[in-house]
Short mmCIF file of N, CA and C and ligand atoms in Angstrom, two decimals:
data_model
loop_
_atom_site.label_atom_id
_atom_site.label_comp_id
_atom_site.label_asym_id
_atom_site.label_seq_id
_atom_site.Cartn_x
_atom_site.Cartn_y
_atom_site.Cartn_z
N MET A 94 0.88 -1.21 -0.14
CA MET A 94 -0.14 0.06 -0.10
C MET A 94 0.79 0.98 -0.03
N CYS A 95 0.60 2.45 -0.78
CA CYS A 95 1.42 3.54 -1.00
C CYS A 95 0.30 4.43 -0.48
N GLY A 96 1.04 5.92 -0.52
CA GLY A 96 0.42 6.86 0.13
C GLY A 96 0.20 8.14 -0.57
N ILE A 97 -1.03 8.79 -0.48
CA ILE A 97 -0.80 10.10 -1.03
C ILE A 97 -1.42 11.37 -0.11
N VAL A 98 -0.59 12.53 -0.17
CA VAL A 98 -1.08 13.55 0.87
C VAL A 98 -0.86 15.03 -0.34
N GLY A 99 -1.87 15.53 -0.16
CA GLY A 99 -2.29 16.84 -0.79
C GLY A 99 -2.40 18.12 0.12
N TYR A 100 -1.66 19.36 -0.57
CA TYR A 100 -1.80 20.19 0.23
C TYR A 100 -1.77 21.85 -0.37
N LEU A 101 -2.70 22.54 0.13
CA LEU A 101 -3.14 23.91 -0.55
C LEU A 101 -3.04 24.72 0.89
N GLY A 102 -2.40 25.75 1.05
CA GLY A 102 -2.70 26.63 2.35
C GLY A 102 -1.29 27.88 2.31
N ASN A 103 -1.23 28.33 4.06
CA ASN A 103 -0.19 29.28 3.88
C ASN A 103 1.56 28.68 4.09
N ARG A 104 1.27 27.42 4.60
CA ARG A 104 2.52 26.94 4.79
C ARG A 104 3.59 26.50 3.24
N GLN A 105 4.91 26.47 3.64
CA GLN A 105 5.61 25.66 2.53
C GLN A 105 4.92 24.46 2.28
N ALA A 106 4.39 24.04 0.84
CA ALA A 106 3.73 22.91 0.81
C ALA A 106 4.56 21.90 0.81
N THR A 107 6.02 21.64 0.62
CA THR A 107 7.04 20.74 0.70
C THR A 107 7.03 20.18 2.27
N ASP A 108 7.05 21.07 3.33
CA ASP A 108 7.33 20.76 4.52
C ASP A 108 6.23 19.76 5.08
N VAL A 109 4.79 20.27 4.43
CA VAL A 109 3.73 19.41 5.02
C VAL A 109 3.48 17.84 3.97
N LEU A 110 3.95 18.06 3.21
CA LEU A 110 3.99 16.94 1.80
C LEU A 110 5.02 15.79 2.54
N VAL A 111 6.12 16.36 2.94
CA VAL A 111 7.21 15.13 3.29
C VAL A 111 6.66 14.89 4.78
N ASP A 112 6.54 15.90 5.50
CA ASP A 112 5.52 15.05 7.14
C ASP A 112 4.66 14.23 6.83
N GLY A 113 3.40 14.32 5.98
CA GLY A 113 2.58 14.04 5.60
C GLY A 113 2.87 12.36 5.04
N LEU A 114 3.92 12.30 4.28
CA LEU A 114 4.72 10.94 3.45
C LEU A 114 4.87 10.35 4.56
N SER A 115 5.60 10.91 5.85
CA SER A 115 6.37 10.19 6.79
C SER A 115 5.30 9.43 7.56
N LYS A 116 4.28 10.08 7.57
CA LYS A 116 3.12 9.33 8.84
C LYS A 116 2.63 8.16 7.79
N LEU A 117 3.05 8.20 6.47
CA LEU A 117 2.04 6.87 5.81
C LEU A 117 3.54 5.88 5.29
N GLU A 118 4.61 6.07 5.84
CA GLU A 118 5.61 5.16 5.50
C GLU A 118 5.34 3.71 5.88
N TYR A 119 4.84 3.50 7.42
CA TYR A 119 4.49 2.48 7.97
C TYR A 119 3.62 1.34 6.75
N ARG A 120 3.30 2.04 5.81
CA ARG A 120 2.40 1.17 4.62
C ARG A 120 3.43 0.36 3.75
N GLY A 121 4.41 1.06 3.76
CA GLY A 121 5.54 0.28 2.61
C GLY A 121 5.43 1.15 1.54
N TYR A 122 6.58 1.35 0.71
CA TYR A 122 6.85 1.99 -0.25
C TYR A 122 8.22 1.47 -0.86
N ASP A 123 8.30 1.99 -2.36
CA ASP A 123 9.84 2.00 -3.01
C ASP A 123 10.19 3.27 -3.28
N SER A 124 9.60 4.12 -3.23
CA SER A 124 10.04 5.36 -3.64
C SER A 124 8.89 6.65 -3.27
N ALA A 125 9.44 7.54 -3.34
CA ALA A 125 8.69 8.84 -2.80
C ALA A 125 8.79 9.83 -3.90
N GLY A 126 7.75 10.97 -4.05
CA GLY A 126 7.65 12.28 -4.88
C GLY A 126 6.87 13.03 -4.70
N VAL A 127 7.14 14.71 -5.16
CA VAL A 127 6.33 15.74 -4.90
C VAL A 127 6.51 16.45 -6.27
N ALA A 128 5.24 17.16 -6.38
CA ALA A 128 5.02 18.21 -7.64
C ALA A 128 4.24 19.50 -6.89
N VAL A 129 4.98 20.56 -7.35
CA VAL A 129 4.38 21.82 -6.38
C VAL A 129 4.42 22.72 -7.27
N ASN A 130 3.26 23.81 -7.31
CA ASN A 130 3.74 24.57 -7.97
C ASN A 130 4.28 25.84 -7.37
N ASN A 131 5.17 26.28 -8.23
CA ASN A 131 6.31 27.06 -7.29
C ASN A 131 5.99 28.60 -7.22
N GLY A 132 4.71 28.91 -8.01
CA GLY A 132 4.34 30.18 -7.56
C GLY A 132 4.12 31.18 -8.78
N LYS A 133 5.33 30.43 -9.67
CA LYS A 133 5.46 31.16 -11.20
C LYS A 133 4.65 30.44 -12.07
N ASN A 134 3.66 29.89 -11.74
CA ASN A 134 2.83 29.04 -13.01
C ASN A 134 3.51 27.78 -13.34
N GLU A 135 4.57 27.38 -12.55
CA GLU A 135 4.90 26.34 -12.96
C GLU A 135 5.15 24.82 -12.35
N LEU A 136 5.20 23.82 -12.35
CA LEU A 136 4.92 22.55 -11.62
C LEU A 136 6.67 22.01 -11.19
N GLU A 137 7.01 21.99 -10.26
CA GLU A 137 8.48 21.45 -9.85
C GLU A 137 8.22 20.22 -9.35
N ILE A 138 8.80 18.82 -10.09
CA ILE A 138 8.50 17.69 -9.74
C ILE A 138 10.02 16.95 -9.15
N ARG A 139 9.95 16.51 -8.18
CA ARG A 139 10.96 15.49 -7.69
C ARG A 139 10.61 14.38 -7.28
N LYS A 140 11.33 13.25 -7.56
CA LYS A 140 10.92 11.95 -7.33
C LYS A 140 11.84 11.06 -7.34
N PHE A 141 11.99 10.10 -6.29
CA PHE A 141 13.43 9.33 -6.09
C PHE A 141 13.25 7.77 -5.76
N GLN A 142 13.39 6.52 -6.46
CA GLN A 142 13.44 5.52 -5.82
C GLN A 142 14.08 5.67 -4.47
N GLY A 143 13.70 4.97 -3.55
CA GLY A 143 14.34 4.68 -1.76
C GLY A 143 13.44 5.22 -0.99
N ARG A 144 14.21 5.53 0.33
CA ARG A 144 13.52 5.92 1.39
C ARG A 144 13.01 7.44 0.98
N LEU A 145 12.12 7.91 1.91
CA LEU A 145 11.40 9.30 2.08
C LEU A 145 12.46 10.48 2.14
N ALA A 146 13.74 9.79 3.04
CA ALA A 146 15.07 10.39 3.61
C ALA A 146 15.44 11.23 2.04
N VAL A 147 15.63 10.06 1.11
CA VAL A 147 16.49 10.66 0.13
C VAL A 147 15.78 11.86 -0.68
N LEU A 148 14.20 12.05 -0.78
CA LEU A 148 13.57 13.09 -1.31
C LEU A 148 13.63 14.46 -0.56
N ALA A 149 13.58 13.97 1.08
CA ALA A 149 13.68 15.31 2.07
C ALA A 149 14.86 15.69 1.81
N GLU A 150 16.00 15.07 2.05
CA GLU A 150 17.53 15.60 1.68
C GLU A 150 17.51 16.33 0.45
N ASP A 151 16.99 16.10 -0.82
CA ASP A 151 16.87 16.94 -2.18
C ASP A 151 16.59 18.06 -1.74
N LEU A 152 15.02 18.12 -1.27
CA LEU A 152 14.31 19.43 -0.74
C LEU A 152 15.03 20.10 0.01
N GLU A 153 15.82 19.83 0.75
CA GLU A 153 16.17 20.57 1.80
C GLU A 153 17.40 21.29 1.46
N LYS A 154 18.36 20.50 0.18
CA LYS A 154 19.42 21.10 -0.42
C LYS A 154 18.98 22.19 -1.53
N ASN A 155 18.03 21.86 -1.91
CA ASN A 155 17.38 22.52 -3.12
C ASN A 155 15.87 23.11 -3.16
N PRO A 156 15.39 23.80 -1.75
CA PRO A 156 14.13 24.04 -1.58
C PRO A 156 13.02 24.20 -2.87
N ILE A 157 11.89 23.81 -2.96
CA ILE A 157 10.78 24.17 -4.16
C ILE A 157 9.93 25.40 -2.92
N LYS A 158 9.93 26.37 -3.22
CA LYS A 158 8.93 27.15 -2.54
C LYS A 158 7.68 27.29 -3.36
N GLY A 159 6.65 27.20 -2.62
CA GLY A 159 5.27 27.08 -3.00
C GLY A 159 4.33 26.80 -2.31
N HIS A 160 2.94 27.15 -2.22
CA HIS A 160 2.09 26.70 -1.54
C HIS A 160 0.94 25.51 -1.78
N LEU A 161 0.96 24.96 -2.79
CA LEU A 161 -0.06 24.17 -3.35
C LEU A 161 1.11 22.85 -4.14
N GLY A 162 0.83 21.53 -3.37
CA GLY A 162 1.51 20.62 -4.14
C GLY A 162 0.34 19.12 -3.52
N ILE A 163 1.69 18.04 -4.36
CA ILE A 163 0.90 16.57 -4.34
C ILE A 163 2.12 15.81 -3.54
N GLY A 164 1.98 14.84 -2.89
CA GLY A 164 2.98 13.92 -2.77
C GLY A 164 2.49 12.41 -2.69
N HIS A 165 3.54 11.46 -3.21
CA HIS A 165 3.34 10.03 -3.03
C HIS A 165 4.26 9.26 -3.02
N THR A 166 4.09 8.23 -1.95
CA THR A 166 4.90 7.06 -1.85
C THR A 166 4.55 5.89 -2.97
N ARG A 167 4.93 5.13 -3.60
CA ARG A 167 4.85 4.24 -4.46
C ARG A 167 5.10 3.27 -4.07
N TRP A 168 3.93 2.08 -4.25
CA TRP A 168 4.35 0.70 -4.02
C TRP A 168 4.30 0.18 -5.84
N ALA A 169 5.08 -0.13 -6.62
CA ALA A 169 5.28 -0.70 -7.92
C ALA A 169 4.38 -1.37 -8.08
N THR A 170 3.36 -1.69 -9.12
CA THR A 170 2.72 -2.77 -9.52
C THR A 170 3.07 -2.84 -11.02
N HIS A 171 3.12 -1.84 -11.54
CA HIS A 171 3.24 -1.50 -13.30
C HIS A 171 4.94 -0.83 -13.31
N GLY A 172 5.98 -1.45 -13.97
CA GLY A 172 7.37 -1.12 -13.75
C GLY A 172 7.89 -1.14 -12.47
N VAL A 173 9.21 -1.34 -12.62
CA VAL A 173 10.17 -1.39 -11.48
C VAL A 173 10.50 -0.28 -10.73
N PRO A 174 10.88 -0.40 -9.49
CA PRO A 174 11.03 0.64 -8.63
C PRO A 174 12.03 1.42 -9.32
N SER A 175 12.29 2.58 -9.75
CA SER A 175 12.99 3.55 -10.16
C SER A 175 12.52 5.26 -10.00
N ASP A 176 13.46 6.17 -10.49
CA ASP A 176 13.04 7.32 -10.41
C ASP A 176 12.22 7.80 -11.45
N VAL A 177 12.18 7.29 -12.67
CA VAL A 177 11.18 7.68 -13.51
C VAL A 177 10.12 7.07 -13.37
N ASN A 178 10.00 5.88 -12.83
CA ASN A 178 8.53 5.06 -12.53
C ASN A 178 7.96 5.70 -11.46
N SER A 179 8.72 6.46 -10.76
CA SER A 179 8.11 7.13 -9.16
C SER A 179 6.88 7.91 -9.78
N HIS A 180 5.78 8.42 -8.88
CA HIS A 180 5.05 9.53 -8.94
C HIS A 180 5.74 10.81 -8.34
N PRO A 181 4.80 12.07 -8.81
CA PRO A 181 4.20 12.25 -9.90
C PRO A 181 4.35 11.94 -11.28
N HIS A 182 3.52 11.68 -12.02
CA HIS A 182 3.48 11.46 -13.28
C HIS A 182 3.17 12.69 -14.12
N PHE A 183 3.51 13.13 -15.43
CA PHE A 183 3.33 14.33 -15.87
C PHE A 183 3.03 14.29 -17.26
N ASN A 184 2.29 15.14 -17.94
CA ASN A 184 2.00 15.36 -19.32
C ASN A 184 3.41 16.05 -19.77
N LYS A 185 3.85 15.94 -21.08
CA LYS A 185 5.04 16.50 -21.68
C LYS A 185 5.31 18.00 -21.35
N GLU A 186 4.22 18.80 -21.32
CA GLU A 186 4.98 20.55 -20.91
C GLU A 186 4.83 20.61 -19.44
N LYS A 187 4.34 19.53 -18.85
CA LYS A 187 4.57 19.65 -17.13
C LYS A 187 3.37 20.18 -16.69
N THR A 188 2.40 20.44 -17.33
CA THR A 188 1.59 21.24 -16.80
C THR A 188 0.37 20.60 -15.67
N ILE A 189 0.43 19.30 -16.09
CA ILE A 189 -0.59 18.49 -15.46
C ILE A 189 0.32 17.30 -14.48
N ALA A 190 0.08 17.19 -13.37
CA ALA A 190 0.72 16.27 -12.43
C ALA A 190 -0.31 15.24 -11.65
N VAL A 191 0.15 13.99 -11.39
CA VAL A 191 -1.11 12.74 -10.88
C VAL A 191 -0.24 11.95 -10.40
N VAL A 192 -0.71 11.58 -9.01
CA VAL A 192 -0.16 10.59 -8.18
C VAL A 192 -1.73 9.90 -8.06
N HIS A 193 -1.26 8.51 -7.85
CA HIS A 193 -2.57 7.38 -8.01
C HIS A 193 -2.11 5.81 -7.12
N ASN A 194 -3.08 5.52 -6.34
CA ASN A 194 -2.85 4.30 -5.88
C ASN A 194 -3.83 3.58 -6.46
N GLY A 195 -3.17 2.23 -6.81
CA GLY A 195 -3.77 1.10 -7.40
C GLY A 195 -3.59 0.91 -8.41
N ILE A 196 -4.35 0.38 -9.26
CA ILE A 196 -4.17 -0.31 -10.86
C ILE A 196 -5.16 0.39 -11.46
N ILE A 197 -4.43 0.85 -12.72
CA ILE A 197 -5.69 0.97 -14.06
C ILE A 197 -5.65 0.10 -15.10
N GLU A 198 -6.49 -0.90 -15.18
CA GLU A 198 -6.72 -1.79 -15.70
C GLU A 198 -6.50 -1.86 -17.09
N ASN A 199 -7.19 -0.57 -17.74
CA ASN A 199 -7.20 -0.75 -19.27
C ASN A 199 -6.09 0.28 -19.61
N TYR A 200 -5.00 0.45 -18.87
CA TYR A 200 -4.00 1.08 -19.49
C TYR A 200 -3.44 0.98 -20.76
N LEU A 201 -3.35 -0.48 -21.11
CA LEU A 201 -2.78 -0.70 -22.47
C LEU A 201 -3.52 0.12 -23.83
N GLU A 202 -4.57 -0.25 -23.72
CA GLU A 202 -5.70 0.10 -24.19
C GLU A 202 -5.72 1.66 -24.40
N LEU A 203 -5.45 2.45 -23.27
CA LEU A 203 -5.66 3.72 -23.22
C LEU A 203 -3.94 4.40 -23.90
N LYS A 204 -3.14 3.75 -23.34
CA LYS A 204 -1.81 4.35 -24.07
C LYS A 204 -1.85 3.84 -25.56
N ALA A 205 -2.44 2.94 -26.24
CA ALA A 205 -2.06 2.71 -27.65
C ALA A 205 -2.90 3.88 -28.21
N GLU A 206 -3.96 4.08 -27.75
CA GLU A 206 -4.75 5.31 -28.35
C GLU A 206 -4.00 6.60 -28.46
N LEU A 207 -3.58 7.14 -27.07
CA LEU A 207 -2.83 8.18 -27.03
C LEU A 207 -1.67 8.01 -27.80
N GLN A 208 -0.81 7.08 -27.76
CA GLN A 208 0.05 7.10 -28.70
C GLN A 208 -0.50 7.46 -30.40
N ALA A 209 -1.53 6.68 -30.49
CA ALA A 209 -1.94 6.98 -31.79
C ALA A 209 -2.09 8.51 -32.10
N GLU A 210 -2.19 9.43 -31.32
CA GLU A 210 -2.39 10.39 -31.27
C GLU A 210 -1.21 11.67 -31.12
N GLY A 211 0.02 10.51 -30.77
CA GLY A 211 1.08 11.22 -30.86
C GLY A 211 1.98 11.62 -29.47
N TYR A 212 1.09 10.99 -28.55
CA TYR A 212 1.71 11.13 -27.02
C TYR A 212 2.90 10.29 -26.84
N GLU A 213 3.82 10.81 -26.30
CA GLU A 213 4.96 9.50 -25.79
C GLU A 213 4.95 9.46 -24.40
N PHE A 214 5.41 8.03 -23.94
CA PHE A 214 5.60 7.87 -22.51
C PHE A 214 7.28 7.64 -22.28
N ILE A 215 7.02 8.08 -21.14
CA ILE A 215 8.65 8.16 -20.51
C ILE A 215 8.84 6.77 -19.40
N SER A 216 7.69 6.24 -18.65
CA SER A 216 7.68 5.39 -17.88
C SER A 216 6.98 4.16 -18.10
N GLN A 217 7.36 3.26 -17.42
CA GLN A 217 6.64 1.75 -17.41
C GLN A 217 5.22 1.58 -17.01
N THR A 218 4.83 2.90 -16.16
CA THR A 218 3.94 3.07 -15.06
C THR A 218 2.62 2.86 -15.79
N ASP A 219 1.16 2.04 -15.13
CA ASP A 219 -0.25 2.25 -15.87
C ASP A 219 -0.51 3.62 -15.64
N THR A 220 0.02 4.45 -14.34
CA THR A 220 -0.66 5.93 -14.19
C THR A 220 -0.23 6.84 -14.95
N GLU A 221 0.92 6.99 -15.91
CA GLU A 221 1.35 8.02 -16.63
C GLU A 221 0.45 8.13 -17.91
N VAL A 222 -0.62 7.24 -18.21
CA VAL A 222 -1.75 7.44 -18.83
C VAL A 222 -2.59 8.60 -18.73
N VAL A 223 -2.93 8.65 -16.90
CA VAL A 223 -3.72 9.82 -16.64
C VAL A 223 -3.22 11.06 -17.05
N PRO A 224 -2.42 11.91 -16.70
CA PRO A 224 -2.09 13.08 -16.91
C PRO A 224 -2.13 13.61 -18.70
N ASN A 225 -1.46 12.31 -19.33
CA ASN A 225 -1.79 12.26 -20.57
C ASN A 225 -3.35 12.33 -21.32
N LEU A 226 -3.97 11.41 -20.68
CA LEU A 226 -5.58 11.54 -20.88
C LEU A 226 -5.96 13.08 -20.35
N ILE A 227 -5.63 13.62 -19.68
CA ILE A 227 -6.36 14.89 -19.25
C ILE A 227 -5.60 15.92 -20.50
N ASP A 228 -4.26 15.74 -20.41
CA ASP A 228 -4.02 16.67 -21.71
C ASP A 228 -4.59 16.62 -22.75
N TYR A 229 -4.68 15.34 -23.56
CA TYR A 229 -5.64 15.20 -24.44
C TYR A 229 -6.97 15.85 -24.49
N TYR A 230 -7.89 15.21 -23.44
CA TYR A 230 -9.20 15.87 -23.72
C TYR A 230 -9.02 17.80 -23.46
N PHE A 231 -7.96 18.01 -22.54
CA PHE A 231 -7.85 19.47 -22.49
C PHE A 231 -7.66 20.40 -23.66
N THR A 232 -6.69 19.68 -24.05
CA THR A 232 -5.98 20.51 -25.56
C THR A 232 -7.26 20.31 -26.93
N SER A 233 -8.10 19.20 -26.59
CA SER A 233 -9.18 18.77 -27.99
C SER A 233 -10.17 19.73 -27.82
N ASP A 234 -10.52 20.35 -26.32
CA ASP A 234 -11.72 20.95 -25.69
C ASP A 234 -11.42 22.55 -26.56
N LYS A 235 -12.22 23.22 -27.44
CA LYS A 235 -11.53 24.75 -27.55
C LYS A 235 -12.61 25.60 -26.81
N SER A 236 -12.98 25.22 -25.93
CA SER A 236 -13.99 26.48 -25.18
C SER A 236 -12.69 27.26 -24.51
N GLN A 237 -13.44 28.63 -23.81
CA GLN A 237 -12.46 29.62 -23.59
C GLN A 237 -12.01 29.38 -22.15
N ASN A 238 -12.85 28.91 -21.21
CA ASN A 238 -12.64 28.86 -19.75
C ASN A 238 -11.90 27.95 -19.56
N THR A 239 -10.50 28.04 -19.10
CA THR A 239 -9.66 27.25 -18.66
C THR A 239 -10.15 26.36 -17.57
N ILE A 240 -10.71 26.74 -16.46
CA ILE A 240 -11.10 26.16 -15.33
C ILE A 240 -12.22 25.00 -15.73
N GLU A 241 -13.24 25.47 -16.46
CA GLU A 241 -14.48 24.29 -16.69
C GLU A 241 -13.57 23.18 -17.82
N LYS A 242 -13.00 23.84 -18.48
CA LYS A 242 -12.17 23.08 -19.70
C LYS A 242 -11.19 22.05 -18.86
N PHE A 243 -10.88 22.56 -17.71
CA PHE A 243 -9.95 21.30 -16.88
C PHE A 243 -10.67 20.31 -16.18
N LEU A 244 -11.37 21.21 -15.61
CA LEU A 244 -12.59 20.01 -14.66
C LEU A 244 -13.47 19.11 -15.85
N ARG A 245 -13.88 19.57 -16.65
CA ARG A 245 -14.26 18.69 -17.81
C ARG A 245 -13.59 17.58 -18.56
N ALA A 246 -12.22 18.11 -18.83
CA ALA A 246 -11.05 16.99 -18.95
C ALA A 246 -10.49 16.05 -17.93
N VAL A 247 -10.76 16.18 -16.47
CA VAL A 247 -10.14 15.54 -15.43
C VAL A 247 -11.85 14.39 -15.42
N LYS A 248 -12.70 14.92 -15.71
CA LYS A 248 -13.74 14.14 -15.16
C LYS A 248 -13.99 13.05 -16.75
N ASN A 249 -13.83 13.83 -17.69
CA ASN A 249 -13.45 12.73 -19.15
C ASN A 249 -12.78 11.36 -18.76
N ALA A 250 -11.39 11.87 -18.62
CA ALA A 250 -10.39 10.85 -18.35
C ALA A 250 -10.64 10.03 -17.19
N VAL A 251 -11.33 10.23 -16.04
CA VAL A 251 -11.33 9.27 -15.05
C VAL A 251 -12.76 8.69 -15.71
N SER A 252 -13.48 8.97 -16.66
CA SER A 252 -14.62 7.95 -16.84
C SER A 252 -14.03 7.29 -17.78
N ASP A 253 -13.27 7.31 -18.63
CA ASP A 253 -11.96 6.50 -19.32
C ASP A 253 -11.47 5.22 -18.57
N LEU A 254 -11.28 5.10 -17.08
CA LEU A 254 -10.44 4.42 -16.33
C LEU A 254 -11.22 3.36 -15.99
N LYS A 255 -10.59 2.30 -16.09
CA LYS A 255 -10.88 1.20 -15.26
C LYS A 255 -10.08 0.59 -14.24
N1 LIG B 187 0.10 1.19 -10.44
C1 LIG B 187 1.09 2.38 -9.92
C2 LIG B 187 2.32 1.92 -10.29
O1 LIG B 187 3.02 1.12 -10.00
C3 LIG B 187 0.49 2.76 -8.68
C4 LIG B 187 1.04 2.07 -7.52
C5 LIG B 187 0.82 2.19 -6.27
O2 LIG B 187 -0.49 2.38 -5.60
O3 LIG B 187 1.97 2.85 -5.84
O4 LIG B 187 3.10 3.42 -10.30
#
């Protein structure tokens, strides 16, 4: 079993995320990672195979400043434990980051459909289809309202997942 933590608030997100993930360590995991909005409208993503301490040390040496983020400890089901297979997973532009617990049963089918649309994958995980599927629905929606468009893209993507 792995763990998921999310934070939006006044504190530095990475402090809360690492603290939250440390409380979930007992569940077991093989890697840990975070994605944080750095306030410049960019997602900074750090993820490493191994103990949470590896991630925590990296964040101490080179902090990410930001108040919104997600964190994950992974227990690999699809793809070996590695930095690349660690969560969060993201789309090519790194505008959408996803953490996920469990298994996406129809990921091969979804991956093939996305590859036919020109999407490329860098990990062996089932999870990586999710940010790319959201990206696909988001970019094919021509409406101007970004928030509504994003919510619609997430809903459409989720309804495709088994
Ligand atoms: N199936 C996903 C993976 O292998 C998530 C595993 C988990 O629940 O941590 O990356």
